[in-house]
CSV table of C-alpha atoms in Angstrom, one decimal:
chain,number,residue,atom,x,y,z
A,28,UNK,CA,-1.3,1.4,-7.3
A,29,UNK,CA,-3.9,2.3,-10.3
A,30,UNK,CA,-1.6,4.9,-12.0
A,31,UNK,CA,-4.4,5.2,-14.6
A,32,UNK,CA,-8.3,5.4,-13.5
A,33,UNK,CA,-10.6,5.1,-15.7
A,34,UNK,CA,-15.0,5.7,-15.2
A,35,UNK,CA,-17.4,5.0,-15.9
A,36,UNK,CA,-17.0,0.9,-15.6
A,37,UNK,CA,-20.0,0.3,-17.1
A,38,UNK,CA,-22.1,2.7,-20.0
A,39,UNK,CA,-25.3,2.3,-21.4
A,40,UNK,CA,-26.3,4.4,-24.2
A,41,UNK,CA,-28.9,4.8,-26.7
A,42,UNK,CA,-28.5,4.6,-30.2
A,43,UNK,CA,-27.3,7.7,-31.7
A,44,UNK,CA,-26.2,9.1,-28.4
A,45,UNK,CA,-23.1,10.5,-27.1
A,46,UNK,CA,-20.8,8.3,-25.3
A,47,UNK,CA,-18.1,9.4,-23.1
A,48,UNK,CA,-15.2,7.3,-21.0
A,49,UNK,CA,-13.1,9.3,-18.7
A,50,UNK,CA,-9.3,8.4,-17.8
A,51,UNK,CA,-7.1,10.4,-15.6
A,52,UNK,CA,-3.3,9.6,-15.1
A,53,UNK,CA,-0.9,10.3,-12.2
A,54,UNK,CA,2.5,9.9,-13.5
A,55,UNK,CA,3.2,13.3,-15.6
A,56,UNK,CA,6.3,11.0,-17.5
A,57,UNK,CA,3.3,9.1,-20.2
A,58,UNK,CA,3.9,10.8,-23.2
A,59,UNK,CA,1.1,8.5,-25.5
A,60,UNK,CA,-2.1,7.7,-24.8
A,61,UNK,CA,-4.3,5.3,-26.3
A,62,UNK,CA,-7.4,4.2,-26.5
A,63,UNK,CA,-8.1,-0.1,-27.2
A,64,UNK,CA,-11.7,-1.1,-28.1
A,65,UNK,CA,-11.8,-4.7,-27.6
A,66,UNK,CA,-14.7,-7.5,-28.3
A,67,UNK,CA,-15.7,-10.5,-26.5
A,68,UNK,CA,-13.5,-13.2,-27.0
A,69,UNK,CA,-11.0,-11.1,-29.1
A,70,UNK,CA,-7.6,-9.2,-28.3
A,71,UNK,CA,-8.3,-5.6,-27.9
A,72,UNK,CA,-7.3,-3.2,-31.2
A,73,UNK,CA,-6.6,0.2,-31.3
A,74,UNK,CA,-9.0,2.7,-31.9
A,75,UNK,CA,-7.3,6.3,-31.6
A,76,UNK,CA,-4.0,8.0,-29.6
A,77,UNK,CA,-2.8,11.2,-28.8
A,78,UNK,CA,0.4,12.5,-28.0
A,79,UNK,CA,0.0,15.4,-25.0
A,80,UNK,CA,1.2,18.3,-27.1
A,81,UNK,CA,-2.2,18.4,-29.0
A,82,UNK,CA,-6.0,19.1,-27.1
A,83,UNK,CA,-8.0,16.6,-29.2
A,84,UNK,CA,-7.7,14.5,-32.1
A,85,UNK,CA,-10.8,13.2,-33.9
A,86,UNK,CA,-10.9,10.2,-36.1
A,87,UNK,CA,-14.4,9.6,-37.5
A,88,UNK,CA,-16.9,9.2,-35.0
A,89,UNK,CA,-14.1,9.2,-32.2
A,90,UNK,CA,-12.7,12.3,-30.8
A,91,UNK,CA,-9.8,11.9,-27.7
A,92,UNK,CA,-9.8,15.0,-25.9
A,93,UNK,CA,-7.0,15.8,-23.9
A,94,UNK,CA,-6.3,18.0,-20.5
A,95,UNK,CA,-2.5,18.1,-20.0
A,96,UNK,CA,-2.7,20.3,-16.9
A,97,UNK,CA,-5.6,18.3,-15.3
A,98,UNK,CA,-4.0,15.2,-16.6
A,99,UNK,CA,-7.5,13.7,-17.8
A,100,UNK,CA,-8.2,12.7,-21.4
A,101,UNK,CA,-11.5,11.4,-22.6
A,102,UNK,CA,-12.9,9.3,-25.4
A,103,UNK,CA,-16.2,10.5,-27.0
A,104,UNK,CA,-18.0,8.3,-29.5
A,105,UNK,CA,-20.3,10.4,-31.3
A,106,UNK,CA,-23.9,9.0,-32.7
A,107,UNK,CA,-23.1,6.0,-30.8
A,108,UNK,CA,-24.5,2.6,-32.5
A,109,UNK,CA,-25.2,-1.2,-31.2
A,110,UNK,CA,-22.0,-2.2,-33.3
A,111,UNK,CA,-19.9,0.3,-31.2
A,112,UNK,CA,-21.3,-2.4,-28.3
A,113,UNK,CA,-17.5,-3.1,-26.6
A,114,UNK,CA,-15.2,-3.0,-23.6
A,115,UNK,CA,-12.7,0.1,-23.9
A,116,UNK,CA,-9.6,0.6,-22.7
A,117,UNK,CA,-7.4,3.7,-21.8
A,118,UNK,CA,-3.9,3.6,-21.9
A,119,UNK,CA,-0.9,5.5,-21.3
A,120,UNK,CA,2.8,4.5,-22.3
A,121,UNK,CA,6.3,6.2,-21.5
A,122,UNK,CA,8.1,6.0,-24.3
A,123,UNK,CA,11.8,6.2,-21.7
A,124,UNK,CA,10.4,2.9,-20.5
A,125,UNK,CA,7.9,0.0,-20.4
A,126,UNK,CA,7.7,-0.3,-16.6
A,127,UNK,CA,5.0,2.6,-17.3
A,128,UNK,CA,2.8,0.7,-19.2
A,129,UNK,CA,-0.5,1.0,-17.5
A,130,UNK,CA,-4.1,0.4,-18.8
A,131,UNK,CA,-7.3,1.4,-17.7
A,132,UNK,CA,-9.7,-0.8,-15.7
A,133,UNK,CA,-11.6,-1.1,-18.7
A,134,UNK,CA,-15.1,0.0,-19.5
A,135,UNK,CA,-17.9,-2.0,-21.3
A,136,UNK,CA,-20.6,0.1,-23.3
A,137,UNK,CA,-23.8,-1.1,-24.5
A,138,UNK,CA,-25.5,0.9,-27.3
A,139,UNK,CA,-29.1,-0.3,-27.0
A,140,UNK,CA,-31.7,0.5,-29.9
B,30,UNK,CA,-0.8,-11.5,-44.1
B,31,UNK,CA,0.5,-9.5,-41.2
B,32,UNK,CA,-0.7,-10.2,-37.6
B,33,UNK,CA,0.1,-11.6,-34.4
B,34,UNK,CA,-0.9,-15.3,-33.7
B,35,UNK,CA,-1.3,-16.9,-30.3
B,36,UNK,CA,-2.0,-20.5,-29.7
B,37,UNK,CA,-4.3,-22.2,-28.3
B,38,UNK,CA,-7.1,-20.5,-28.2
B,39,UNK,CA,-8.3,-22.7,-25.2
B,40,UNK,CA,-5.7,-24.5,-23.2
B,41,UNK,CA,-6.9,-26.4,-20.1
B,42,UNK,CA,-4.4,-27.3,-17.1
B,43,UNK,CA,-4.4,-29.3,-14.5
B,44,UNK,CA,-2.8,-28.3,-11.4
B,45,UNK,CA,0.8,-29.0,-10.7
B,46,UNK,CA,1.3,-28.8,-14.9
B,47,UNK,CA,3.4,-26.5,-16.3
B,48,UNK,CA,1.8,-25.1,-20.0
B,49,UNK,CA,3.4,-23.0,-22.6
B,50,UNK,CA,1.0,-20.4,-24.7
B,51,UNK,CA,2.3,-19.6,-28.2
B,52,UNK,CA,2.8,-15.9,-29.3
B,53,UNK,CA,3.7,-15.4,-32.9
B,54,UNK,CA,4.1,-12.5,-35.0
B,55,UNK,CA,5.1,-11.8,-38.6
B,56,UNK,CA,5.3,-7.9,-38.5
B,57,UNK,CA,8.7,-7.7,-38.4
B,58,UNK,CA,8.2,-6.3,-34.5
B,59,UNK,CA,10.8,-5.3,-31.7
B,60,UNK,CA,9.2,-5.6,-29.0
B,61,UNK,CA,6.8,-8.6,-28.0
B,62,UNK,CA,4.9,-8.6,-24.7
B,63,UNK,CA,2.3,-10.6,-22.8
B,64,UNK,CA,-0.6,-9.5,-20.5
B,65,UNK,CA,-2.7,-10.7,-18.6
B,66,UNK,CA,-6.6,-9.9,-18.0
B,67,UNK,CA,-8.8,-10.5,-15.3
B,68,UNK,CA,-12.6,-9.8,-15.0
B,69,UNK,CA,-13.4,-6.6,-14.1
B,70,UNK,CA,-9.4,-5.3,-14.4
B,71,UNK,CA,-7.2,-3.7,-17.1
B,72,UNK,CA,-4.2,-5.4,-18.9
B,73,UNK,CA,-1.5,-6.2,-16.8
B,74,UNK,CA,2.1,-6.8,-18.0
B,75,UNK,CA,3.7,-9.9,-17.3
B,76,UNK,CA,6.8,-10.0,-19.7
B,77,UNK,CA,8.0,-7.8,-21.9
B,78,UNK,CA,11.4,-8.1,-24.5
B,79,UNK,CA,12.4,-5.4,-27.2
B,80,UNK,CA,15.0,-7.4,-28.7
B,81,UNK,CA,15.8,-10.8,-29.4
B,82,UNK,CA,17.6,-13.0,-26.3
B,83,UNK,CA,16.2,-10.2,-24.0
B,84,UNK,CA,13.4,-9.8,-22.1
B,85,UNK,CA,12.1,-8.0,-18.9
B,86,UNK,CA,9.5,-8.7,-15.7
B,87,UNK,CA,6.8,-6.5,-16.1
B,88,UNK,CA,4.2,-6.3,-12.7
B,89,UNK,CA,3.2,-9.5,-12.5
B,90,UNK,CA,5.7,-12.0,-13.4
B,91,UNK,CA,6.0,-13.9,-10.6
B,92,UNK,CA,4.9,-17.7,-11.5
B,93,UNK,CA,5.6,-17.1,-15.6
B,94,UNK,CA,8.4,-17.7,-17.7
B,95,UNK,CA,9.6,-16.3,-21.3
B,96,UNK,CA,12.0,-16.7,-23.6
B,97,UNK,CA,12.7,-15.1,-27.0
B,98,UNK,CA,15.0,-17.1,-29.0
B,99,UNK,CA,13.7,-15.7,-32.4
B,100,UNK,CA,12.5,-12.3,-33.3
B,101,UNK,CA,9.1,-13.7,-34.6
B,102,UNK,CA,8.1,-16.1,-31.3
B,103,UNK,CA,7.7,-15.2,-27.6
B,104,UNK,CA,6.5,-18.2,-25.9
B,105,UNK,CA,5.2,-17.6,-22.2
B,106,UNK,CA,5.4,-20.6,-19.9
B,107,UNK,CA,2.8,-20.9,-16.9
B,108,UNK,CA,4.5,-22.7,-14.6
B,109,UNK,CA,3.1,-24.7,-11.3
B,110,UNK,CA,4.4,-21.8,-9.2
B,111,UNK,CA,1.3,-19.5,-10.4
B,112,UNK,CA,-1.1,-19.5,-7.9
B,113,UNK,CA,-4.3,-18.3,-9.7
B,114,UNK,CA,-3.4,-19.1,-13.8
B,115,UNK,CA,-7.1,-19.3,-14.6
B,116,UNK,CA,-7.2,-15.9,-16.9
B,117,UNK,CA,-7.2,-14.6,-20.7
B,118,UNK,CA,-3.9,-14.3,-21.7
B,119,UNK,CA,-2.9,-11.5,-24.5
B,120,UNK,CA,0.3,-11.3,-26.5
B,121,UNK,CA,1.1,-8.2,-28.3
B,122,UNK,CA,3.4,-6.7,-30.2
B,123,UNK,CA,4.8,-3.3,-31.6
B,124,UNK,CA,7.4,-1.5,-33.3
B,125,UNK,CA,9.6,0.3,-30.8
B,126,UNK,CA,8.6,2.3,-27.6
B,127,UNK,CA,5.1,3.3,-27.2
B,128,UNK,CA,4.3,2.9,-30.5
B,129,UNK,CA,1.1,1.1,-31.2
B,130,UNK,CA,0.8,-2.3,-29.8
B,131,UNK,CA,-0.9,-5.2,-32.1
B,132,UNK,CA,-2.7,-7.3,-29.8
B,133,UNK,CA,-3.3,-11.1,-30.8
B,134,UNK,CA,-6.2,-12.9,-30.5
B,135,UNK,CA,-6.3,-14.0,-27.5
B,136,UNK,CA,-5.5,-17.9,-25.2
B,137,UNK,CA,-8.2,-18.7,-22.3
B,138,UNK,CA,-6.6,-20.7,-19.9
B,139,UNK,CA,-8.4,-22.8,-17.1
B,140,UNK,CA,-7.1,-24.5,-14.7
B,141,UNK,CA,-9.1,-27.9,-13.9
């Protein structure tokens, strides 16, 4: 059972674009939810969390929006570059216990040129 | 320097062996757990322990073994019972409940 789905699995976007991943959650108990960027060959690292009382929180060029009553959030990477080239990662934790640790499928973006 | 290390980076296996992947971490961490990911799938828990001489199955444990003897170290065992071993295995670590997990690098495990 995929408590978290995540889309696209794949993203290609140009340089300078707008990228956006999608996740949306089932279990209304997550109370964090992360967002891992992770490189080939490397463990994945976090690149921005929100906690459900707030909408959106933007860090840099990365903004998490969030939709507690739809219980979707999103990852946009704004002005999207090659370096930003990655697999990324959803997440969403319950801090009453780790049985609820559940990640996205995982989606890899290519920023071409 | 603070950080989470996990040897090898490569381990090779052949079937019927039992391996052991190192996990260790001096960031004065909890909690310690280990994933597993598969082409194509997210991160899925095998073990997770938030304090020493404690730990818990996560969804996937069947075939794996832990222990956590010291705070710092959280060795996971692959043992001959684990059908389908071949995967990237990911140890992580983090300071209490659903607080940021520190991923380490990374062992790539094959079995032969």
């Amino acid at each position: 059972q995929q408590q978290v789905k995540q889309s696209p699995q794949s993203l290609i976007v140009q340089k300078g674009g707008i990228s956006i991943i999608n996740c949306a959650y089932e279990n209304t108990a997550f109370d964090y939810f992360p967002w891992y960027q992770q490189f080939p060959g490397k463990g994945p690292a976090l690149l921005i969390a929100i906690r459900p009382d707030v909408s959106e929180k933007k860090e840099g060029r990365f903004t998490i929006s969030f939709n507690k009553s739809a219980k979707q959030f999103s990852l946009h990477i704004m002005d999207s570059q090659p370096g930003d080239s990655a697999t990324y990662f959803c997440a969403a934790f319950y801090s009453g216990g780790y049985q609820k640790v559940t990640f996205g499928i995982g989606t890899k973006l290519q920023v071409i040129p | 320097d603070g950080g989470i290390t996990q040897s090898p980076k490569y381990l090779f296996r052949k079937e019927g062996q039992n391996v052991t992947l190192s996990c260790e971490q001096n960031l004065n961490h909890d909690a310690m757990y280990w994933y597993r990911q598969d082409p194509g799938q997210g991160l899925r828990l095998i073990y997770y322990s938030q304090i020493v001489n404690d730990f818990q199955k996560g969804d996937i444990a069947e075939g794996y073994s832990v222990s956590r003897e010291k705070k710092e170290s959280f060795p996971l065992t692959v043992t001959s019972a684990q059908k389908n071993p071949t995967a990237f295995y990911l140890c992580a670590s983090s300071i209490g409940r659903a607080n940021e997990q520190f991923f380490g690098p990374g062992t790539r495990l094959t079995v032969l």
